[in-house]
JSON list of C-alpha atoms in Angstrom, two decimals:
[
{"chain": "Q", "resi": 26, "resn": "MET", "atom": "CA", "xyz": [0.17, 0.03, 0.04]},
{"chain": "Q", "resi": 27, "resn": "GLY", "atom": "CA", "xyz": [1.51, 3.43, -1.08]},
{"chain": "Q", "resi": 28, "resn": "CYS", "atom": "CA", "xyz": [1.20, 6.93, 0.68]},
{"chain": "Q", "resi": 29, "resn": "PHE", "atom": "CA", "xyz": [-2.03, 7.36, -1.45]},
{"chain": "Q", "resi": 30, "resn": "GLY", "atom": "CA", "xyz": [-3.55, 4.32, -0.22]},
{"chain": "Q", "resi": 31, "resn": "LEU", "atom": "CA", "xyz": [-2.85, 5.83, 3.68]},
{"chain": "Q", "resi": 32, "resn": "LEU", "atom": "CA", "xyz": [-4.36, 8.56, 2.80]},
{"chain": "Q", "resi": 33, "resn": "ASN", "atom": "CA", "xyz": [-7.31, 7.41, 1.33]},
{"chain": "Q", "resi": 34, "resn": "LEU", "atom": "CA", "xyz": [-8.04, 4.89, 4.19]},
{"chain": "Q", "resi": 35, "resn": "PRO", "atom": "CA", "xyz": [-10.11, 6.73, 6.06]},
{"chain": "Q", "resi": 36, "resn": "LEU", "atom": "CA", "xyz": [-12.56, 7.43, 3.08]},
{"chain": "Q", "resi": 37, "resn": "ARG", "atom": "CA", "xyz": [-12.59, 3.60, 2.39]},
{"chain": "Q", "resi": 38, "resn": "ALA", "atom": "CA", "xyz": [-12.99, 2.37, 6.16]},
{"chain": "Q", "resi": 39, "resn": "PRO", "atom": "CA", "xyz": [-14.90, 4.97, 7.79]},
{"chain": "Q", "resi": 40, "resn": "MET", "atom": "CA", "xyz": [-14.94, 3.51, 11.30]},
{"chain": "Q", "resi": 41, "resn": "LEU", "atom": "CA", "xyz": [-11.53, 4.76, 11.37]},
{"chain": "Q", "resi": 42, "resn": "ASN", "atom": "CA", "xyz": [-12.96, 8.01, 11.66]},
{"chain": "Q", "resi": 43, "resn": "VAL", "atom": "CA", "xyz": [-15.49, 6.86, 14.35]},
{"chain": "Q", "resi": 44, "resn": "LEU", "atom": "CA", "xyz": [-12.20, 5.82, 15.86]},
{"chain": "Q", "resi": 45, "resn": "PHE", "atom": "CA", "xyz": [-10.16, 8.90, 16.02]},
{"chain": "Q", "resi": 46, "resn": "GLY", "atom": "CA", "xyz": [-13.68, 10.79, 17.04]},
{"chain": "Q", "resi": 47, "resn": "VAL", "atom": "CA", "xyz": [-13.91, 8.09, 20.27]},
{"chain": "Q", "resi": 48, "resn": "ALA", "atom": "CA", "xyz": [-10.54, 9.29, 20.72]},
{"chain": "Q", "resi": 49, "resn": "VAL", "atom": "CA", "xyz": [-10.74, 13.06, 20.62]},
{"chain": "Q", "resi": 50, "resn": "VAL", "atom": "CA", "xyz": [-13.86, 12.89, 22.93]},
{"chain": "Q", "resi": 51, "resn": "MET", "atom": "CA", "xyz": [-11.55, 10.58, 25.31]},
{"chain": "Q", "resi": 52, "resn": "GLY", "atom": "CA", "xyz": [-9.03, 12.91, 25.14]},
{"chain": "Q", "resi": 53, "resn": "HIS", "atom": "CA", "xyz": [-11.22, 16.03, 26.18]},
{"chain": "Q", "resi": 54, "resn": "GLN", "atom": "CA", "xyz": [-12.51, 14.32, 28.90]},
{"chain": "Q", "resi": 55, "resn": "TRP", "atom": "CA", "xyz": [-8.95, 13.59, 30.16]},
{"chain": "Q", "resi": 56, "resn": "SER", "atom": "CA", "xyz": [-7.95, 16.91, 30.20]},
{"chain": "Q", "resi": 57, "resn": "MET", "atom": "CA", "xyz": [-11.48, 18.06, 32.00]},
{"chain": "Q", "resi": 58, "resn": "ALA", "atom": "CA", "xyz": [-10.83, 15.12, 34.49]},
{"chain": "Q", "resi": 59, "resn": "GLN", "atom": "CA", "xyz": [-7.19, 16.70, 35.05]},
{"chain": "Q", "resi": 60, "resn": "ILE", "atom": "CA", "xyz": [-8.77, 20.17, 35.96]},
{"chain": "Q", "resi": 61, "resn": "GLN", "atom": "CA", "xyz": [-11.36, 18.05, 38.58]},
{"chain": "Q", "resi": 62, "resn": "PHE", "atom": "CA", "xyz": [-8.30, 16.08, 39.90]},
{"chain": "Q", "resi": 63, "resn": "MET", "atom": "CA", "xyz": [-5.97, 19.15, 40.78]},
{"chain": "Q", "resi": 64, "resn": "HIS", "atom": "CA", "xyz": [-8.77, 20.54, 42.83]},
{"chain": "Q", "resi": 65, "resn": "SER", "atom": "CA", "xyz": [-9.39, 17.20, 44.18]},
{"chain": "Q", "resi": 66, "resn": "ARG", "atom": "CA", "xyz": [-6.28, 15.97, 45.66]},
{"chain": "Q", "resi": 67, "resn": "SER", "atom": "CA", "xyz": [-7.71, 12.29, 46.51]},
{"chain": "Q", "resi": 68, "resn": "ILE", "atom": "CA", "xyz": [-5.61, 10.81, 43.68]},
{"chain": "Q", "resi": 69, "resn": "SER", "atom": "CA", "xyz": [-2.41, 12.28, 42.03]},
{"chain": "Q", "resi": 70, "resn": "LEU", "atom": "CA", "xyz": [-2.90, 13.30, 38.42]},
{"chain": "Q", "resi": 71, "resn": "GLU", "atom": "CA", "xyz": [0.22, 11.38, 37.15]},
{"chain": "Q", "resi": 72, "resn": "LEU", "atom": "CA", "xyz": [-1.23, 8.26, 38.54]},
{"chain": "Q", "resi": 73, "resn": "LEU", "atom": "CA", "xyz": [-4.55, 9.02, 36.85]},
{"chain": "Q", "resi": 74, "resn": "PHE", "atom": "CA", "xyz": [-2.81, 9.39, 33.59]},
{"chain": "Q", "resi": 75, "resn": "VAL", "atom": "CA", "xyz": [-1.09, 6.08, 33.95]},
{"chain": "Q", "resi": 76, "resn": "VAL", "atom": "CA", "xyz": [-3.83, 3.93, 34.85]},
{"chain": "Q", "resi": 77, "resn": "GLU", "atom": "CA", "xyz": [-5.80, 5.55, 31.89]},
{"chain": "Q", "resi": 78, "resn": "GLY", "atom": "CA", "xyz": [-2.73, 5.09, 29.46]},
{"chain": "Q", "resi": 79, "resn": "VAL", "atom": "CA", "xyz": [-2.28, 0.94, 30.91]},
{"chain": "Q", "resi": 80, "resn": "GLN", "atom": "CA", "xyz": [-6.09, 0.38, 30.19]},
{"chain": "Q", "resi": 81, "resn": "LEU", "atom": "CA", "xyz": [-5.88, 2.01, 26.83]},
{"chain": "Q", "resi": 82, "resn": "LEU", "atom": "CA", "xyz": [-3.01, 0.20, 26.20]},
{"chain": "Q", "resi": 83, "resn": "ALA", "atom": "CA", "xyz": [-4.63, -3.19, 27.03]},
{"chain": "Q", "resi": 84, "resn": "VAL", "atom": "CA", "xyz": [-7.44, -2.69, 25.16]},
{"chain": "Q", "resi": 85, "resn": "LEU", "atom": "CA", "xyz": [-5.71, -1.90, 22.02]},
{"chain": "Q", "resi": 86, "resn": "VAL", "atom": "CA", "xyz": [-3.76, -4.79, 22.57]},
{"chain": "Q", "resi": 87, "resn": "ILE", "atom": "CA", "xyz": [-6.55, -7.20, 23.52]},
{"chain": "Q", "resi": 88, "resn": "CYS", "atom": "CA", "xyz": [-9.06, -5.81, 20.41]},
{"chain": "Q", "resi": 89, "resn": "THR", "atom": "CA", "xyz": [-6.29, -5.57, 17.68]},
{"chain": "Q", "resi": 90, "resn": "MET", "atom": "CA", "xyz": [-4.61, -9.31, 18.43]},
{"chain": "Q", "resi": 91, "resn": "PRO", "atom": "CA", "xyz": [-7.28, -11.33, 19.73]},
{"chain": "Q", "resi": 92, "resn": "ASP", "atom": "CA", "xyz": [-6.48, -14.62, 18.06]},
{"chain": "Q", "resi": 93, "resn": "LEU", "atom": "CA", "xyz": [-2.66, -14.39, 19.04]},
{"chain": "Q", "resi": 94, "resn": "LEU", "atom": "CA", "xyz": [-3.59, -13.30, 22.79]},
{"chain": "Q", "resi": 95, "resn": "MET", "atom": "CA", "xyz": [-6.41, -16.05, 22.77]},
{"chain": "Q", "resi": 96, "resn": "ARG", "atom": "CA", "xyz": [-4.24, -18.89, 21.70]},
{"chain": "Q", "resi": 97, "resn": "ARG", "atom": "CA", "xyz": [-1.09, -17.98, 24.02]},
{"chain": "Q", "resi": 98, "resn": "LEU", "atom": "CA", "xyz": [-3.90, -17.19, 27.17]},
{"chain": "Q", "resi": 99, "resn": "SER", "atom": "CA", "xyz": [-4.81, -20.92, 26.42]},
{"chain": "Q", "resi": 100, "resn": "LEU", "atom": "CA", "xyz": [-1.61, -22.30, 25.91]},
{"chain": "Q", "resi": 101, "resn": "VAL", "atom": "CA", "xyz": [-0.56, -21.14, 29.46]},
{"chain": "Q", "resi": 102, "resn": "MET", "atom": "CA", "xyz": [-3.79, -22.25, 30.89]},
{"chain": "Q", "resi": 103, "resn": "ALA", "atom": "CA", "xyz": [-3.52, -25.66, 29.43]},
{"chain": "Q", "resi": 104, "resn": "SER", "atom": "CA", "xyz": [-0.27, -26.25, 31.04]},
{"chain": "Q", "resi": 105, "resn": "SER", "atom": "CA", "xyz": [-1.76, -26.83, 34.62]},
{"chain": "Q", "resi": 106, "resn": "ARG", "atom": "CA", "xyz": [-4.81, -26.56, 36.69]},
{"chain": "Q", "resi": 107, "resn": "VAL", "atom": "CA", "xyz": [-3.00, -24.03, 38.85]},
{"chain": "Q", "resi": 108, "resn": "MET", "atom": "CA", "xyz": [-2.40, -21.57, 35.97]},
{"chain": "Q", "resi": 109, "resn": "THR", "atom": "CA", "xyz": [-6.07, -22.10, 34.60]},
{"chain": "Q", "resi": 110, "resn": "LEU", "atom": "CA", "xyz": [-7.36, -20.68, 38.24]},
{"chain": "Q", "resi": 111, "resn": "LEU", "atom": "CA", "xyz": [-4.72, -18.08, 38.55]},
{"chain": "Q", "resi": 112, "resn": "VAL", "atom": "CA", "xyz": [-5.76, -16.62, 35.19]},
{"chain": "Q", "resi": 113, "resn": "THR", "atom": "CA", "xyz": [-9.73, -17.31, 35.81]},
{"chain": "Q", "resi": 114, "resn": "LEU", "atom": "CA", "xyz": [-9.22, -15.80, 39.22]},
{"chain": "Q", "resi": 115, "resn": "LEU", "atom": "CA", "xyz": [-7.31, -12.46, 37.95]},
{"chain": "Q", "resi": 116, "resn": "MET", "atom": "CA", "xyz": [-9.91, -12.18, 35.14]},
{"chain": "Q", "resi": 117, "resn": "VAL", "atom": "CA", "xyz": [-13.01, -12.83, 37.28]},
{"chain": "Q", "resi": 118, "resn": "ILE", "atom": "CA", "xyz": [-11.10, -10.23, 39.89]},
{"chain": "Q", "resi": 119, "resn": "VAL", "atom": "CA", "xyz": [-10.63, -7.31, 37.50]},
{"chain": "Q", "resi": 120, "resn": "LEU", "atom": "CA", "xyz": [-14.15, -7.58, 35.74]},
{"chain": "Q", "resi": 121, "resn": "GLY", "atom": "CA", "xyz": [-15.14, -7.67, 39.54]},
{"chain": "Q", "resi": 122, "resn": "ILE", "atom": "CA", "xyz": [-12.98, -4.03, 40.18]},
{"chain": "Q", "resi": 123, "resn": "TYR", "atom": "CA", "xyz": [-14.37, -2.75, 36.92]},
{"chain": "Q", "resi": 124, "resn": "LEU", "atom": "CA", "xyz": [-18.03, -3.70, 37.38]},
{"chain": "Q", "resi": 125, "resn": "LEU", "atom": "CA", "xyz": [-17.70, -1.46, 40.94]},
{"chain": "Q", "resi": 126, "resn": "ARG", "atom": "CA", "xyz": [-17.01, 1.32, 38.69]},
{"chain": "Q", "resi": 127, "resn": "LEU", "atom": "CA", "xyz": [-18.86, 1.74, 36.10]},
{"chain": "Q", "resi": 128, "resn": "ASN", "atom": "CA", "xyz": [-18.19, 4.73, 34.70]},
{"chain": "Q", "resi": 129, "resn": "LEU", "atom": "CA", "xyz": [-14.23, 3.02, 33.71]},
{"chain": "Q", "resi": 130, "resn": "LEU", "atom": "CA", "xyz": [-16.13, -0.09, 32.34]},
{"chain": "Q", "resi": 131, "resn": "SER", "atom": "CA", "xyz": [-18.22, 2.68, 29.57]},
{"chain": "Q", "resi": 132, "resn": "ASP", "atom": "CA", "xyz": [-15.74, 4.07, 28.67]},
{"chain": "Q", "resi": 133, "resn": "LEU", "atom": "CA", "xyz": [-13.52, 0.65, 27.94]},
{"chain": "Q", "resi": 134, "resn": "LEU", "atom": "CA", "xyz": [-16.48, -0.36, 26.53]},
{"chain": "Q", "resi": 135, "resn": "ILE", "atom": "CA", "xyz": [-16.81, 2.32, 23.94]},
{"chain": "Q", "resi": 136, "resn": "LEU", "atom": "CA", "xyz": [-13.15, 2.65, 23.14]},
{"chain": "Q", "resi": 137, "resn": "ALA", "atom": "CA", "xyz": [-13.27, -1.19, 22.64]},
{"chain": "Q", "resi": 138, "resn": "SER", "atom": "CA", "xyz": [-16.03, -1.19, 20.53]},
{"chain": "Q", "resi": 139, "resn": "ALA", "atom": "CA", "xyz": [-14.84, 1.44, 18.14]},
{"chain": "Q", "resi": 140, "resn": "LEU", "atom": "CA", "xyz": [-11.30, -0.13, 17.61]},
{"chain": "Q", "resi": 141, "resn": "LEU", "atom": "CA", "xyz": [-13.21, -3.74, 16.77]},
{"chain": "Q", "resi": 142, "resn": "LEU", "atom": "CA", "xyz": [-15.21, -1.60, 14.35]},
{"chain": "Q", "resi": 143, "resn": "ALA", "atom": "CA", "xyz": [-12.29, -0.13, 12.63]},
{"chain": "Q", "resi": 144, "resn": "ARG", "atom": "CA", "xyz": [-10.63, -3.21, 12.57]},
{"chain": "Q", "resi": 145, "resn": "LEU", "atom": "CA", "xyz": [-13.25, -5.06, 11.28]},
{"chain": "Q", "resi": 146, "resn": "ASP", "atom": "CA", "xyz": [-13.65, -2.36, 8.56]},
{"chain": "Q", "resi": 147, "resn": "LEU", "atom": "CA", "xyz": [-9.55, -2.45, 7.72]},
{"chain": "Q", "resi": 148, "resn": "VAL", "atom": "CA", "xyz": [-9.94, -6.50, 7.60]},
{"chain": "Q", "resi": 149, "resn": "ARG", "atom": "CA", "xyz": [-13.27, -6.29, 5.17]},
{"chain": "Q", "resi": 150, "resn": "LEU", "atom": "CA", "xyz": [-10.55, -4.11, 3.12]},
{"chain": "Q", "resi": 151, "resn": "GLY", "atom": "CA", "xyz": [-8.08, -6.36, 3.29]},
{"chain": "Q", "resi": 152, "resn": "VAL", "atom": "CA", "xyz": [-5.37, -3.75, 4.77]},
{"chain": "Q", "resi": 153, "resn": "MET", "atom": "CA", "xyz": [-4.43, -5.72, 7.72]},
{"chain": "Q", "resi": 154, "resn": "THR", "atom": "CA", "xyz": [-2.00, -9.05, 7.10]},
{"chain": "Q", "resi": 155, "resn": "ALA", "atom": "CA", "xyz": [0.26, -8.75, 10.11]},
{"chain": "Q", "resi": 156, "resn": "PRO", "atom": "CA", "xyz": [-1.06, -8.12, 14.07]},
{"chain": "Q", "resi": 157, "resn": "TRP", "atom": "CA", "xyz": [1.64, -5.69, 14.69]},
{"chain": "Q", "resi": 158, "resn": "ARG", "atom": "CA", "xyz": [0.90, -3.42, 11.20]},
{"chain": "Q", "resi": 159, "resn": "SER", "atom": "CA", "xyz": [-2.96, -3.12, 12.71]},
{"chain": "Q", "resi": 160, "resn": "LEU", "atom": "CA", "xyz": [-1.40, -2.45, 16.26]},
{"chain": "Q", "resi": 161, "resn": "LEU", "atom": "CA", "xyz": [0.50, 0.45, 14.95]},
{"chain": "Q", "resi": 162, "resn": "LEU", "atom": "CA", "xyz": [-2.03, 2.17, 12.73]},
{"chain": "Q", "resi": 163, "resn": "LEU", "atom": "CA", "xyz": [-4.77, 1.89, 15.46]},
{"chain": "Q", "resi": 164, "resn": "GLY", "atom": "CA", "xyz": [-2.62, 2.90, 18.02]},
{"chain": "Q", "resi": 165, "resn": "PHE", "atom": "CA", "xyz": [-1.16, 5.63, 16.18]},
{"chain": "Q", "resi": 166, "resn": "VAL", "atom": "CA", "xyz": [-5.00, 6.95, 15.26]},
{"chain": "Q", "resi": 167, "resn": "LEU", "atom": "CA", "xyz": [-6.09, 6.72, 19.14]},
{"chain": "Q", "resi": 168, "resn": "VAL", "atom": "CA", "xyz": [-2.91, 8.39, 20.57]},
{"chain": "Q", "resi": 169, "resn": "ALA", "atom": "CA", "xyz": [-3.28, 11.57, 17.77]},
{"chain": "Q", "resi": 170, "resn": "GLY", "atom": "CA", "xyz": [-7.17, 11.57, 18.66]},
{"chain": "Q", "resi": 171, "resn": "ILE", "atom": "CA", "xyz": [-6.55, 11.53, 22.23]},
{"chain": "Q", "resi": 172, "resn": "GLY", "atom": "CA", "xyz": [-3.82, 14.02, 21.67]},
{"chain": "Q", "resi": 173, "resn": "LEU", "atom": "CA", "xyz": [-5.99, 16.67, 19.76]},
{"chain": "Q", "resi": 174, "resn": "GLY", "atom": "CA", "xyz": [-8.74, 15.99, 22.30]},
{"chain": "Q", "resi": 175, "resn": "HIS", "atom": "CA", "xyz": [-6.23, 17.38, 25.42]},
{"chain": "Q", "resi": 176, "resn": "CYS", "atom": "CA", "xyz": [-5.51, 19.93, 23.17]},
{"chain": "Q", "resi": 177, "resn": "LEU", "atom": "CA", "xyz": [-9.34, 21.24, 22.76]},
{"chain": "Q", "resi": 178, "resn": "PRO", "atom": "CA", "xyz": [-10.08, 24.06, 25.16]},
{"chain": "Q", "resi": 179, "resn": "HIS", "atom": "CA", "xyz": [-12.45, 24.07, 27.98]},
{"chain": "Q", "resi": 180, "resn": "PRO", "atom": "CA", "xyz": [-15.99, 24.20, 27.23]},
{"chain": "Q", "resi": 181, "resn": "LEU", "atom": "CA", "xyz": [-15.90, 26.66, 30.82]},
{"chain": "Q", "resi": 182, "resn": "GLY", "atom": "CA", "xyz": [-12.75, 28.59, 29.72]},
{"chain": "Q", "resi": 183, "resn": "VAL", "atom": "CA", "xyz": [-14.43, 31.75, 28.38]},
{"chain": "Q", "resi": 184, "resn": "VAL", "atom": "CA", "xyz": [-16.77, 31.98, 31.57]},
{"chain": "Q", "resi": 185, "resn": "VAL", "atom": "CA", "xyz": [-13.77, 31.25, 34.02]},
{"chain": "Q", "resi": 186, "resn": "ALA", "atom": "CA", "xyz": [-11.04, 33.27, 32.39]},
{"chain": "Q", "resi": 187, "resn": "PRO", "atom": "CA", "xyz": [-10.73, 36.82, 33.61]},
{"chain": "Q", "resi": 188, "resn": "GLY", "atom": "CA", "xyz": [-11.82, 39.93, 31.86]},
{"chain": "Q", "resi": 189, "resn": "PRO", "atom": "CA", "xyz": [-9.92, 43.10, 30.84]},
{"chain": "Q", "resi": 190, "resn": "ARG", "atom": "CA", "xyz": [-8.21, 45.08, 33.32]},
{"chain": "Q", "resi": 191, "resn": "VAL", "atom": "CA", "xyz": [-9.58, 48.76, 34.13]},
{"chain": "Q", "resi": 192, "resn": "VAL", "atom": "CA", "xyz": [-6.98, 50.63, 35.53]}
]
């Protein structure tokens, strides 16, 4: 695929545009949460962004390479009953924690749905042959969208900004 093929890709695979839009909204939500967490001091801002980044990376890997990941996971679980128990217990605990915090789960489900739809669109076109290529392409779309969303202005920025000084 040449340079023109990559530039033509958002027109041929419209779910990439949806994924980019979801990433922009997510990046804007993170910038809004940054303002909220700076005032609350309940959790450090760096820890929040590390957790969100790890979640983003986990969803990206799970949604772009499910066959490779499931093959490796099934090999680990087939090795012994202890490993099967540990993997199952880990998955149940992690899913239980996310179910307790449904706002985190809803963001991840929306992101995972957009990723899977974009991947399905790319597979339909026959563009994605290697899992690492899809991981890099979809990861670039996500990071670019989150970066753009983070740069968007706060909707209340005009109200909160100080007015002109009268001397």
